[in-house]
CSV table of C-alpha atoms in Angstrom, one decimal:
chain,number,residue,atom,x,y,z
A,1,MET,CA,92.7,85.5,122.0
A,2,LYS,CA,94.2,89.0,122.4
A,3,VAL,CA,95.4,91.6,120.0
A,4,LEU,CA,99.0,92.1,120.6
A,5,ARG,CA,99.8,94.7,117.9
A,6,ILE,CA,98.3,96.9,115.2
A,7,VAL,CA,100.6,98.1,112.3
A,8,ALA,CA,99.6,100.6,109.7
A,9,ASN,CA,101.0,99.9,106.4
A,10,ILE,CA,101.6,102.5,103.9
A,11,GLN,CA,102.3,101.5,100.2
A,12,ALA,CA,105.0,103.5,98.5
A,13,PRO,CA,107.2,102.9,95.4
A,14,ASP,CA,110.1,104.0,97.3
A,15,ILE,CA,110.5,103.9,101.1
A,16,THR,CA,113.4,106.1,101.5
A,17,PRO,CA,111.5,109.4,101.9
A,18,ALA,CA,109.7,107.9,105.1
A,19,ARG,CA,113.0,108.4,107.0
A,20,ARG,CA,113.1,112.2,106.7
A,21,PHE,CA,109.3,112.3,107.8
A,22,TYR,CA,108.9,109.6,110.6
A,23,GLN,CA,112.6,109.2,111.7
A,24,ASP,CA,114.1,112.6,111.5
A,25,ILE,CA,111.3,114.8,112.3
A,26,LEU,CA,109.1,112.5,114.5
A,27,ALA,CA,112.0,110.7,116.1
A,28,LEU,CA,110.6,107.2,115.5
A,29,ASP,CA,113.4,104.4,115.5
A,30,VAL,CA,113.7,102.3,112.6
A,31,ILE,CA,112.9,98.8,114.2
A,32,MET,CA,113.2,96.9,110.9
A,33,ASN,CA,114.4,97.7,107.4
A,34,HIS,CA,114.5,95.0,104.7
A,35,GLY,CA,114.9,97.4,101.9
A,36,TRP,CA,111.4,97.0,100.6
A,37,ILE,CA,109.7,97.5,103.8
A,38,ALA,CA,110.8,99.8,106.8
A,39,THR,CA,109.0,99.7,110.3
A,40,PHE,CA,109.2,102.7,112.4
A,41,GLY,CA,108.3,102.7,116.1
A,42,ALA,CA,109.6,103.2,119.7
A,43,ALA,CA,111.1,101.0,122.3
A,44,ARG,CA,108.8,102.4,124.8
A,45,PRO,CA,105.2,101.0,125.4
A,46,MET,CA,102.5,102.6,123.3
A,47,ASN,CA,98.7,102.3,123.4
A,48,VAL,CA,97.2,100.3,120.6
A,49,GLN,CA,94.1,102.0,119.1
A,50,LEU,CA,92.2,101.7,115.9
A,51,SER,CA,89.7,104.4,115.1
A,52,ILE,CA,86.8,104.4,112.6
A,53,ALA,CA,85.4,107.8,111.7
A,54,SER,CA,82.9,109.3,109.2
A,55,GLU,CA,84.9,112.6,109.4
A,56,GLY,CA,88.0,114.0,111.0
A,57,GLY,CA,86.2,116.5,113.4
A,58,SER,CA,85.6,120.2,112.9
A,59,GLY,CA,84.6,119.6,109.4
A,60,THR,CA,88.0,118.0,108.2
A,61,PRO,CA,88.6,114.8,106.2
A,62,VAL,CA,89.4,111.7,108.0
A,63,PRO,CA,93.2,111.4,108.4
A,64,ASP,CA,95.0,108.3,107.4
A,65,LEU,CA,97.1,108.2,110.5
A,66,SER,CA,96.9,110.1,114.0
A,67,ILE,CA,100.2,110.5,115.8
A,68,GLU,CA,100.4,112.0,119.3
A,69,VAL,CA,103.6,114.0,120.2
A,70,ASP,CA,104.7,115.5,123.4
A,71,ASP,CA,105.5,119.0,121.7
A,72,LEU,CA,103.1,120.0,118.9
A,73,ASP,CA,104.8,123.3,118.3
A,74,THR,CA,108.2,121.8,117.7
A,75,ALA,CA,106.6,119.2,115.4
A,76,PHE,CA,104.7,121.9,113.3
A,77,GLU,CA,107.8,124.1,113.0
A,78,ALA,CA,109.9,121.0,111.8
A,79,MET,CA,107.4,119.8,109.4
A,80,SER,CA,106.8,123.3,108.0
A,81,ALA,CA,110.6,124.0,107.7
A,82,ALA,CA,110.9,120.6,105.9
A,83,GLY,CA,108.4,121.8,103.3
A,84,PHE,CA,105.7,119.1,104.1
A,85,PRO,CA,102.3,120.5,103.2
A,86,ILE,CA,100.3,121.6,106.3
A,87,GLU,CA,96.6,121.2,105.6
A,88,TYR,CA,94.9,122.1,108.7
A,89,GLY,CA,95.8,123.9,112.0
A,90,PRO,CA,97.2,124.1,114.4
A,91,ALA,CA,94.0,124.2,115.9
A,92,ASP,CA,92.7,123.9,119.6
A,93,GLU,CA,89.7,121.5,119.2
A,94,PRO,CA,86.7,121.3,121.5
A,95,TRP,CA,87.3,117.7,122.5
A,96,GLY,CA,90.7,118.7,124.3
A,97,VAL,CA,93.4,118.4,121.7
A,98,ARG,CA,95.5,120.8,119.9
A,99,ARG,CA,96.5,119.4,116.2
A,100,PHE,CA,97.5,119.9,112.8
A,101,TYR,CA,97.2,117.9,109.6
A,102,VAL,CA,100.2,117.4,107.4
A,103,ARG,CA,100.7,115.2,104.2
A,104,ASP,CA,103.6,112.8,104.5
A,105,PRO,CA,106.0,111.8,101.5
A,106,PHE,CA,103.5,109.5,100.3
A,107,GLY,CA,100.5,111.8,100.3
A,108,LYS,CA,99.0,110.3,103.4
A,109,LEU,CA,97.0,112.8,105.4
A,110,VAL,CA,98.7,112.7,109.1
A,111,ASN,CA,97.0,114.1,112.3
A,112,ILE,CA,99.6,115.2,114.4
A,113,LEU,CA,98.2,115.9,118.1
A,114,ILE,CA,98.8,116.7,121.7
A,115,TYR,CA,96.2,116.5,124.4
A,116,ASN,CA,95.7,119.9,126.1
């Protein structure tokens, strides 16, 4: 048996605010939308990972999601300009990433990162 996919599910009373955060700013495609569930993703292959953590590193809380991007500064500026609450960073971490924490429209703590 092989795991083919891991999907993170976020409960929300209204899924429409997800478009602004995940599609408009993070440029993920809407892969599926049934009105009660929307799935965001990309046509390109991505690594499947599942992290279990006792802390978020550097004394931060464990984020609900981690999203690697190719341009952290642009992501940070877009999230800030859109009014999403930045809760940490941007910070260069000793394990080789630059990152910031932001709250998505559903209150989930999202770790946006790039490898240095």
